[in-house]
């Protein structure tokens, strides 16, 4: 992230230059909250460390270099393909993250790797790998490929990895698992309709998923993924950006179900996302408004990821503190609002019991929030259990 500059920031999908030291502290604090809630120190894995561990295998390094050379032909990396393959695990790791090495070639860094959510999506026992929509994030799709295929931790899931066909684009922030049978996918700036159909096909074939709701989003940067305007706080509460999520109109929400005939779906055009969701989940859903009742504040808080909360455990969600009105809405729903630091000091000498009360944890995140991604974007749950 230290390599994002005023001249390359747009290409690297950053609106601003972050104070990296503070951003790191904020990230560490967020991970400490996750570990406390999950209750063991192995709860949080760091993608950079997983990559370095995977690179201990020569096959992994070769695979990475070959995919990199193929995926970005304009970077002319083929000229140094053999040299890249000869780099040590540590040197190749440095090159993979920063684009720098001692070789006479340079490429862009991958500062968006912190938004691990977009690298893949896990639904039941399947892992759908991303097909990044932008060249700034293409290398991240290769990184997750290498980690999943070569890290010993993922040895047993090889047959469960879903690879999407060429030509479609998909980023994990567009996929939300609403229930064991229902998956929501944003048709966004980053995820193509072809990807939604391919994912629906795979999920209908290999998992208990029976319904995919495709949600049409404005194709704009501020709402690049579905999780920038809609996230679950609990099974019956969501944080939503009302101007987009309550915009009922023709073609906005398409319900896909399997038809029983290979390659065919039954489609059903839904005018209201809320009613489609409530019908599929068979319960009423409360929409907590990101930014409260006023349009101006809704826009301000959506911009700083007020609608991008992450549910760490039953009843415990985390979001950026600056989204004050969003937290007020959660308080009105019975959440106790607490700062991340206070949460950790309160439970310093005791275990946290998930579900004992509804907690909305505030992460200061003044630097992280300038990267255009919230706590959900910065996580990638790799296993799911239903309760
Ligand atoms: N799921 C998300 O919404 N991720 C945030 C990604 C932010 C990153 N700067 C990007 O533009 O891709």
GROMACS .gro file of C-alpha atoms and ligand atoms in nm:
model
  399
    1UNK     CA    1   0.000   0.000   0.000
    2UNK     CA    2   0.301   0.224   0.047
    3UNK     CA    3   0.339   0.211  -0.331
    4UNK     CA    4   0.007   0.380  -0.406
    5UNK     CA    5   0.084   0.731  -0.530
    6UNK     CA    6  -0.115   1.027  -0.664
    7UNK     CA    7  -0.023   0.923  -1.018
    8UNK     CA    8  -0.105   0.551  -0.998
    9UNK     CA    9  -0.392   0.557  -0.744
   10UNK     CA   10  -0.677   0.553  -0.996
   11UNK     CA   11  -0.525   0.266  -1.188
   12UNK     CA   12  -0.484   0.086  -0.854
   13UNK     CA   13  -0.848   0.161  -0.759
   14UNK     CA   14  -0.767   0.392  -0.470
   15UNK     CA   15  -0.936   0.729  -0.419
   16UNK     CA   16  -0.680   0.845  -0.168
   17UNK     CA   17  -0.337   0.782  -0.022
   18UNK     CA   18  -0.359   0.601   0.311
   19UNK     CA   19  -0.136   0.662   0.614
   20UNK     CA   20  -0.008   0.306   0.604
   21UNK     CA   21   0.122   0.286   0.962
   22UNK     CA   22  -0.219   0.374   1.102
   23UNK     CA   23  -0.402   0.152   0.853
   24UNK     CA   24  -0.190  -0.144   0.970
   25UNK     CA   25  -0.271  -0.073   1.336
   26UNK     CA   26  -0.641  -0.055   1.253
   27UNK     CA   27  -0.619  -0.384   1.065
   28UNK     CA   28  -0.439  -0.554   1.355
   29UNK     CA   29  -0.707  -0.428   1.594
   30UNK     CA   30  -0.979  -0.568   1.369
   31UNK     CA   31  -0.803  -0.908   1.358
   32UNK     CA   32  -0.767  -0.906   1.738
   33UNK     CA   33  -1.144  -0.858   1.768
   34UNK     CA   34  -1.201  -1.152   1.531
   35UNK     CA   35  -0.970  -1.377   1.733
   36UNK     CA   36  -1.142  -1.282   2.057
   37UNK     CA   37  -1.488  -1.353   1.920
   38UNK     CA   38  -1.398  -1.677   1.746
   39UNK     CA   39  -1.202  -1.779   2.053
   40UNK     CA   40  -0.873  -1.916   1.920
   41UNK     CA   41  -0.551  -1.770   1.788
   42UNK     CA   42  -0.566  -1.962   1.457
   43UNK     CA   43  -0.897  -1.794   1.368
   44UNK     CA   44  -0.743  -1.540   1.136
   45UNK     CA   45  -0.514  -1.635   0.848
   46UNK     CA   46  -0.326  -1.367   0.654
   47UNK     CA   47  -0.327  -1.409   0.277
   48UNK     CA   48   0.031  -1.279   0.240
   49UNK     CA   49   0.157  -1.542   0.484
   50UNK     CA   50  -0.041  -1.818   0.313
   51UNK     CA   51   0.117  -1.720  -0.018
   52UNK     CA   52   0.469  -1.732   0.123
   53UNK     CA   53   0.397  -2.074   0.273
   54UNK     CA   54   0.257  -2.196  -0.060
   55UNK     CA   55   0.566  -2.065  -0.242
   56UNK     CA   56   0.784  -2.310  -0.048
   57UNK     CA   57   0.677  -2.553  -0.319
   58UNK     CA   58   0.850  -2.518  -0.657
   59UNK     CA   59   0.528  -2.622  -0.833
   60UNK     CA   60   0.348  -2.330  -0.672
   61UNK     CA   61   0.613  -2.082  -0.784
   62UNK     CA   62   0.609  -2.216  -1.141
   63UNK     CA   63   0.231  -2.213  -1.150
   64UNK     CA   64   0.224  -1.852  -1.027
   65UNK     CA   65   0.482  -1.730  -1.278
   66UNK     CA   66   0.321  -1.910  -1.573
   67UNK     CA   67  -0.025  -1.776  -1.493
   68UNK     CA   68   0.111  -1.428  -1.438
   69UNK     CA   69   0.290  -1.425  -1.772
   70UNK     CA   70  -0.024  -1.547  -1.951
   71UNK     CA   71  -0.266  -1.315  -1.777
   72UNK     CA   72  -0.089  -0.985  -1.835
   73UNK     CA   73   0.081  -1.019  -2.174
   74UNK     CA   74   0.114  -0.640  -2.201
   75UNK     CA   75   0.353  -0.641  -1.902
   76UNK     CA   76   0.596  -0.845  -2.116
   77UNK     CA   77   0.691  -1.067  -1.826
   78UNK     CA   78   0.755  -1.359  -2.061
   79UNK     CA   79   1.097  -1.206  -2.125
   80UNK     CA   80   1.196  -1.289  -1.768
   81UNK     CA   81   0.978  -1.595  -1.712
   82UNK     CA   82   1.271  -1.827  -1.642
   83UNK     CA   83   1.435  -1.574  -1.412
   84UNK     CA   84   1.112  -1.531  -1.219
   85UNK     CA   85   1.091  -1.908  -1.178
   86UNK     CA   86   1.441  -1.909  -1.030
   87UNK     CA   87   1.356  -1.653  -0.759
   88UNK     CA   88   1.355  -1.782  -0.402
   89UNK     CA   89   1.015  -1.815  -0.226
   90UNK     CA   90   1.083  -1.488  -0.041
   91UNK     CA   91   1.193  -1.298  -0.354
   92UNK     CA   92   0.896  -1.420  -0.557
   93UNK     CA   93   0.668  -1.331  -0.267
   94UNK     CA   94   0.806  -0.977  -0.268
   95UNK     CA   95   0.755  -0.957  -0.644
   96UNK     CA   96   0.400  -1.095  -0.618
   97UNK     CA   97   0.296  -0.831  -0.365
   98UNK     CA   98   0.496  -0.527  -0.472
   99UNK     CA   99   0.584  -0.590  -0.837
  100UNK     CA  100   0.950  -0.531  -0.748
  101UNK     CA  101   1.253  -0.762  -0.757
  102UNK     CA  102   1.618  -0.744  -0.859
  103UNK     CA  103   1.520  -0.841  -1.215
  104UNK     CA  104   1.505  -0.576  -1.491
  105UNK     CA  105   1.126  -0.573  -1.490
  106UNK     CA  106   0.867  -0.403  -1.278
  107UNK     CA  107   0.495  -0.430  -1.243
  108UNK     CA  108   0.229  -0.271  -1.026
  109UNK     CA  109   0.180  -0.367  -0.660
  110UNK     CA  110  -0.142  -0.532  -0.532
  111UNK     CA  111  -0.260  -0.298  -0.254
  112UNK     CA  112  -0.617  -0.428  -0.284
  113UNK     CA  113  -0.510  -0.769  -0.156
  114UNK     CA  114  -0.632  -0.649   0.184
  115UNK     CA  115  -0.986  -0.681   0.043
  116UNK     CA  116  -0.969  -1.058   0.056
  117UNK     CA  117  -1.347  -1.090   0.026
  118UNK     CA  118  -1.320  -1.030  -0.344
  119UNK     CA  119  -1.076  -1.317  -0.409
  120UNK     CA  120  -1.330  -1.597  -0.375
  121UNK     CA  121  -1.662  -1.698  -0.222
  122UNK     CA  122  -1.738  -2.003  -0.011
  123UNK     CA  123  -2.083  -2.160  -0.039
  124UNK     CA  124  -2.138  -2.484   0.155
  125UNK     CA  125  -1.829  -2.693   0.074
  126UNK     CA  126  -1.754  -2.518  -0.259
  127UNK     CA  127  -1.504  -2.239  -0.320
  128UNK     CA  128  -1.573  -2.015  -0.618
  129UNK     CA  129  -1.257  -1.845  -0.736
  130UNK     CA  130  -1.274  -1.485  -0.851
  131UNK     CA  131  -1.217  -1.365  -1.206
  132UNK     CA  132  -1.116  -1.009  -1.128
  133UNK     CA  133  -1.279  -0.748  -1.349
  134UNK     CA  134  -0.983  -0.511  -1.353
  135UNK     CA  135  -0.617  -0.559  -1.438
  136UNK     CA  136  -0.531  -0.396  -1.102
  137UNK     CA  137  -0.678  -0.701  -0.931
  138UNK     CA  138  -0.595  -0.976  -1.181
  139UNK     CA  139  -0.286  -1.083  -0.990
  140UNK     CA  140  -0.501  -1.133  -0.680
  141UNK     CA  141  -0.703  -1.398  -0.865
  142UNK     CA  142  -0.374  -1.574  -0.942
  143UNK     CA  143  -0.264  -1.545  -0.580
  144UNK     CA  144  -0.583  -1.711  -0.452
  145UNK     CA  145  -0.548  -1.980  -0.719
  146UNK     CA  146  -0.195  -2.059  -0.600
  147UNK     CA  147  -0.290  -2.058  -0.232
  148UNK     CA  148  -0.590  -2.286  -0.286
  149UNK     CA  149  -0.408  -2.527  -0.514
  150UNK     CA  150  -0.069  -2.545  -0.344
  151UNK     CA  151  -0.099  -2.462   0.025
  152UNK     CA  152  -0.111  -2.783   0.231
  153UNK     CA  153  -0.399  -2.640   0.438
  154UNK     CA  154  -0.624  -2.667   0.132
  155UNK     CA  155  -0.511  -3.012   0.018
  156UNK     CA  156  -0.849  -3.171   0.094
  157UNK     CA  157  -1.065  -2.920  -0.096
  158UNK     CA  158  -0.914  -2.956  -0.442
  159UNK     CA  159  -1.226  -3.122  -0.587
  160UNK     CA  160  -1.448  -2.850  -0.443
  161UNK     CA  161  -1.293  -2.553  -0.620
  162UNK     CA  162  -1.522  -2.394  -0.880
  163UNK     CA  163  -1.341  -2.236  -1.172
  164UNK     CA  164  -1.549  -2.000  -1.379
  165UNK     CA  165  -1.540  -2.006  -1.759
  166UNK     CA  166  -1.321  -1.766  -1.956
  167UNK     CA  167  -1.467  -1.427  -2.035
  168UNK     CA  168  -1.688  -1.383  -1.729
  169UNK     CA  169  -1.594  -1.164  -1.435
  170UNK     CA  170  -1.673  -1.225  -1.070
  171UNK     CA  171  -1.552  -1.072  -0.743
  172UNK     CA  172  -1.651  -1.225  -0.409
  173UNK     CA  173  -1.797  -0.903  -0.263
  174UNK     CA  174  -2.092  -0.960  -0.493
  175UNK     CA  175  -2.196  -1.289  -0.336
  176UNK     CA  176  -2.388  -1.323  -0.009
  177UNK     CA  177  -2.514  -1.649   0.137
  178UNK     CA  178  -2.861  -1.562   0.270
  179UNK     CA  179  -2.954  -1.914   0.383
  180UNK     CA  180  -2.839  -2.270   0.305
  181UNK     CA  181  -3.074  -2.264   0.002
  182UNK     CA  182  -3.046  -1.901  -0.108
  183UNK     CA  183  -2.757  -1.705  -0.251
  184UNK     CA  184  -2.762  -1.339  -0.358
  185UNK     CA  185  -2.530  -1.216  -0.633
  186UNK     CA  186  -2.482  -0.857  -0.746
  187UNK     CA  187  -2.477  -0.783  -1.118
  188UNK     CA  188  -2.234  -0.501  -1.073
  189UNK     CA  189  -1.947  -0.308  -1.221
  190UNK     CA  190  -1.736  -0.615  -1.135
  191UNK     CA  191  -1.958  -0.923  -1.177
  192UNK     CA  192  -2.101  -1.010  -1.517
  193UNK     CA  193  -2.433  -1.182  -1.577
  194UNK     CA  194  -2.245  -1.471  -1.737
  195UNK     CA  195  -2.065  -1.528  -1.408
  196UNK     CA  196  -2.395  -1.526  -1.219
  197UNK     CA  197  -2.534  -1.793  -1.451
  198UNK     CA  198  -2.219  -2.004  -1.427
  199UNK     CA  199  -2.220  -1.982  -1.047
  200UNK     CA  200  -2.592  -2.063  -1.027
  201UNK     CA  201  -2.537  -2.365  -1.251
  202UNK     CA  202  -2.252  -2.497  -1.032
  203UNK     CA  203  -2.435  -2.433  -0.705
  204UNK     CA  204  -2.757  -2.599  -0.823
  205UNK     CA  205  -2.554  -2.898  -0.938
  206UNK     CA  206  -2.323  -2.944  -0.638
  207UNK     CA  207  -2.481  -2.787  -0.330
  208UNK     CA  208  -2.818  -2.761  -0.151
  209UNK     CA  209  -2.861  -2.409  -0.299
  210UNK     CA  210  -3.197  -2.385  -0.479
  211UNK     CA  211  -3.235  -2.012  -0.534
  212UNK     CA  212  -3.005  -1.746  -0.673
  213UNK     CA  213  -3.126  -1.387  -0.662
  214UNK     CA  214  -2.938  -1.173  -0.911
  215UNK     CA  215  -2.953  -0.809  -0.807
  216UNK     CA  216  -2.888  -0.544  -1.069
  217UNK     CA  217  -2.667  -0.265  -0.933
  218UNK     CA  218  -2.564   0.070  -1.079
  219UNK     CA  219  -2.237   0.011  -1.264
  220UNK     CA  220  -2.047   0.269  -1.065
  221UNK     CA  221  -1.739   0.266  -0.846
  222UNK     CA  222  -1.916   0.372  -0.525
  223UNK     CA  223  -2.130   0.056  -0.548
  224UNK     CA  224  -1.881  -0.179  -0.706
  225UNK     CA  225  -2.013  -0.489  -0.525
  226UNK     CA  226  -2.344  -0.592  -0.368
  227UNK     CA  227  -2.183  -0.583  -0.023
  228UNK     CA  228  -2.123  -0.208  -0.057
  229UNK     CA  229  -2.500  -0.154  -0.037
  230UNK     CA  230  -2.628  -0.461   0.148
  231UNK     CA  231  -2.495  -0.688   0.424
  232UNK     CA  232  -2.648  -0.918   0.686
  233UNK     CA  233  -2.617  -0.821   1.052
  234UNK     CA  234  -2.814  -1.127   1.167
  235UNK     CA  235  -3.045  -1.380   1.000
  236UNK     CA  236  -3.331  -1.127   1.005
  237UNK     CA  237  -3.152  -0.790   1.000
  238UNK     CA  238  -2.963  -0.630   0.714
  239UNK     CA  239  -2.782  -0.299   0.678
  240UNK     CA  240  -2.885  -0.146   0.348
  241UNK     CA  241  -2.828   0.161   0.136
  242UNK     CA  242  -3.195   0.250   0.069
  243UNK     CA  243  -3.165   0.441  -0.262
  244UNK     CA  244  -3.038   0.127  -0.434
  245UNK     CA  245  -3.180  -0.157  -0.230
  246UNK     CA  246  -3.533  -0.022  -0.203
  247UNK     CA  247  -3.545   0.082  -0.565
  248UNK     CA  248  -3.818  -0.151  -0.688
  249UNK     CA  249  -3.828  -0.164  -1.065
  250UNK     CA  250  -3.855  -0.396  -1.360
  251UNK     CA  251  -3.548  -0.609  -1.424
  252UNK     CA  252  -3.383  -0.512  -1.098
  253UNK     CA  253  -3.402  -0.851  -0.934
  254UNK     CA  254  -3.405  -1.185  -1.114
  255UNK     CA  255  -3.477  -1.506  -0.930
  256UNK     CA  256  -3.305  -1.812  -1.079
  257UNK     CA  257  -3.398  -2.170  -0.992
  258UNK     CA  258  -3.295  -2.498  -1.147
  259UNK     CA  259  -3.531  -2.630  -1.413
  260UNK     CA  260  -3.435  -2.994  -1.397
  261UNK     CA  261  -3.302  -2.972  -1.755
  262UNK     CA  262  -2.927  -2.937  -1.801
  263UNK     CA  263  -2.833  -2.582  -1.901
  264UNK     CA  264  -3.177  -2.433  -1.835
  265UNK     CA  265  -3.300  -2.221  -1.546
  266UNK     CA  266  -3.643  -2.107  -1.446
  267UNK     CA  267  -3.630  -1.728  -1.417
  268UNK     CA  268  -3.872  -1.507  -1.237
  269UNK     CA  269  -3.856  -1.127  -1.260
  270UNK     CA  270  -3.909  -0.970  -0.918
  271UNK     CA  271  -4.000  -0.606  -0.870
  272UNK     CA  272  -3.909  -0.594  -0.503
  273UNK     CA  273  -3.584  -0.732  -0.364
  274UNK     CA  274  -3.724  -0.715  -0.011
  275UNK     CA  275  -4.034  -0.920  -0.088
  276UNK     CA  276  -3.835  -1.174  -0.291
  277UNK     CA  277  -3.590  -1.212  -0.006
  278UNK     CA  278  -3.859  -1.239   0.262
  279UNK     CA  279  -4.047  -1.496   0.058
  280UNK     CA  280  -3.738  -1.710   0.002
  281UNK     CA  281  -3.620  -1.686   0.362
  282UNK     CA  282  -3.975  -1.732   0.494
  283UNK     CA  283  -3.934  -1.454   0.752
  284UNK     CA  284  -3.959  -1.080   0.783
  285UNK     CA  285  -3.633  -0.894   0.737
  286UNK     CA  286  -3.556  -0.561   0.903
  287UNK     CA  287  -3.364  -0.318   0.684
  288UNK     CA  288  -3.141  -0.095   0.900
  289UNK     CA  289  -3.071   0.216   0.694
  290UNK     CA  290  -2.708   0.294   0.627
  291UNK     CA  291  -2.678   0.664   0.720
  292UNK     CA  292  -3.025   0.685   0.881
  293UNK     CA  293  -3.326   0.851   0.725
  294UNK     CA  294  -3.170   1.135   0.524
  295UNK     CA  295  -3.050   1.080   0.168
  296UNK     CA  296  -2.742   1.300   0.210
  297UNK     CA  297  -2.622   1.110   0.517
  298UNK     CA  298  -2.707   0.778   0.353
  299UNK     CA  299  -2.476   0.870   0.066
  300UNK     CA  300  -2.199   0.990   0.296
  301UNK     CA  301  -2.206   0.675   0.508
  302UNK     CA  302  -2.239   0.441   0.210
  303UNK     CA  303  -1.926   0.604   0.065
  304UNK     CA  304  -1.739   0.510   0.383
  305UNK     CA  305  -1.881   0.157   0.385
  306UNK     CA  306  -2.156   0.201   0.641
  307UNK     CA  307  -2.349  -0.076   0.465
  308UNK     CA  308  -2.047  -0.307   0.471
  309UNK     CA  309  -2.065  -0.459   0.818
  310UNK     CA  310  -1.917  -0.797   0.897
  311UNK     CA  311  -2.093  -1.045   1.125
  312UNK     CA  312  -1.807  -1.202   1.318
  313UNK     CA  313  -2.024  -1.436   1.521
  314UNK     CA  314  -2.386  -1.470   1.634
  315UNK     CA  315  -2.501  -1.124   1.744
  316UNK     CA  316  -2.161  -0.957   1.695
  317UNK     CA  317  -2.105  -0.723   1.405
  318UNK     CA  318  -1.826  -0.482   1.326
  319UNK     CA  319  -1.825  -0.163   1.118
  320UNK     CA  320  -1.650   0.171   1.085
  321UNK     CA  321  -1.716   0.408   1.374
  322UNK     CA  322  -1.748   0.711   1.146
  323UNK     CA  323  -2.081   0.577   1.019
  324UNK     CA  324  -2.254   0.723   1.322
  325UNK     CA  325  -2.611   0.718   1.195
  326UNK     CA  326  -2.584   0.357   1.086
  327UNK     CA  327  -2.476   0.267   1.439
  328UNK     CA  328  -2.770   0.466   1.579
  329UNK     CA  329  -3.001   0.250   1.369
  330UNK     CA  330  -2.837  -0.061   1.511
  331UNK     CA  331  -2.868   0.076   1.865
  332UNK     CA  332  -3.240   0.121   1.801
  333UNK     CA  333  -3.253  -0.248   1.712
  334UNK     CA  334  -3.113  -0.340   2.053
  335UNK     CA  335  -2.742  -0.359   1.972
  336UNK     CA  336  -2.500  -0.243   2.239
  337UNK     CA  337  -2.256  -0.018   2.056
  338UNK     CA  338  -1.900  -0.052   2.179
  339UNK     CA  339  -1.558   0.057   2.054
  340UNK     CA  340  -1.317  -0.219   1.946
  341UNK     CA  341  -1.061  -0.119   2.210
  342UNK     CA  342  -1.319  -0.126   2.491
  343UNK     CA  343  -1.447  -0.463   2.376
  344UNK     CA  344  -1.096  -0.609   2.390
  345UNK     CA  345  -1.008  -0.460   2.725
  346UNK     CA  346  -1.340  -0.572   2.876
  347UNK     CA  347  -1.271  -0.931   2.770
  348UNK     CA  348  -0.895  -0.920   2.832
  349UNK     CA  349  -0.904  -1.183   3.106
  350UNK     CA  350  -1.219  -1.369   3.014
  351UNK     CA  351  -1.370  -1.548   2.719
  352UNK     CA  352  -1.633  -1.383   2.504
  353UNK     CA  353  -1.959  -1.580   2.480
  354UNK     CA  354  -2.112  -1.541   2.132
  355UNK     CA  355  -2.478  -1.452   2.128
  356UNK     CA  356  -2.503  -1.346   2.494
  357UNK     CA  357  -2.608  -0.999   2.376
  358UNK     CA  358  -2.626  -0.805   2.048
  359UNK     CA  359  -2.303  -0.614   1.998
  360UNK     CA  360  -2.215  -0.360   1.729
  361UNK     CA  361  -1.841  -0.304   1.749
  362UNK     CA  362  -1.697   0.022   1.621
  363UNK     CA  363  -1.361   0.011   1.447
  364UNK     CA  364  -1.214   0.362   1.415
  365UNK     CA  365  -1.084   0.275   1.067
  366UNK     CA  366  -1.018   0.634   0.965
  367UNK     CA  367  -0.738   0.519   0.731
  368UNK     CA  368  -0.882   0.182   0.624
  369UNK     CA  369  -1.214   0.342   0.528
  370UNK     CA  370  -1.033   0.557   0.272
  371UNK     CA  371  -0.952   0.241   0.075
  372UNK     CA  372  -1.325   0.202  -0.021
  373UNK     CA  373  -1.382  -0.126   0.158
  374UNK     CA  374  -1.527  -0.211   0.498
  375UNK     CA  375  -1.482  -0.499   0.744
  376UNK     CA  376  -1.678  -0.742   0.524
  377UNK     CA  377  -1.455  -0.661   0.228
  378UNK     CA  378  -1.145  -0.728   0.439
  379UNK     CA  379  -1.245  -1.081   0.534
  380UNK     CA  380  -1.297  -1.410   0.352
  381UNK     CA  381  -1.459  -1.681   0.565
  382UNK     CA  382  -1.320  -2.010   0.440
  383UNK     CA  383  -1.561  -2.248   0.607
  384UNK     CA  384  -1.927  -2.210   0.694
  385UNK     CA  385  -2.145  -2.385   0.946
  386UNK     CA  386  -2.516  -2.329   0.989
  387UNK     CA  387  -2.669  -2.281   1.329
  388LIG     N1  388  -1.612  -0.611  -0.150
  388LIG     C1  389  -1.570  -0.486  -0.164
  388LIG     O1  390  -1.651  -0.397  -0.180
  388LIG     N2  391  -1.439  -0.464  -0.170
  388LIG     C2  392  -1.379  -0.335  -0.174
  388LIG     C3  393  -1.273  -0.326  -0.279
  388LIG     C4  394  -1.206  -0.190  -0.284
  388LIG     C5  395  -1.096  -0.181  -0.387
  388LIG     N3  396  -1.025  -0.060  -0.376
  388LIG     C6  397  -1.152  -0.197  -0.528
  388LIG     O2  398  -1.185  -0.098  -0.590
  388LIG     O3  399  -1.161  -0.309  -0.579
   0.00000   0.00000   0.00000
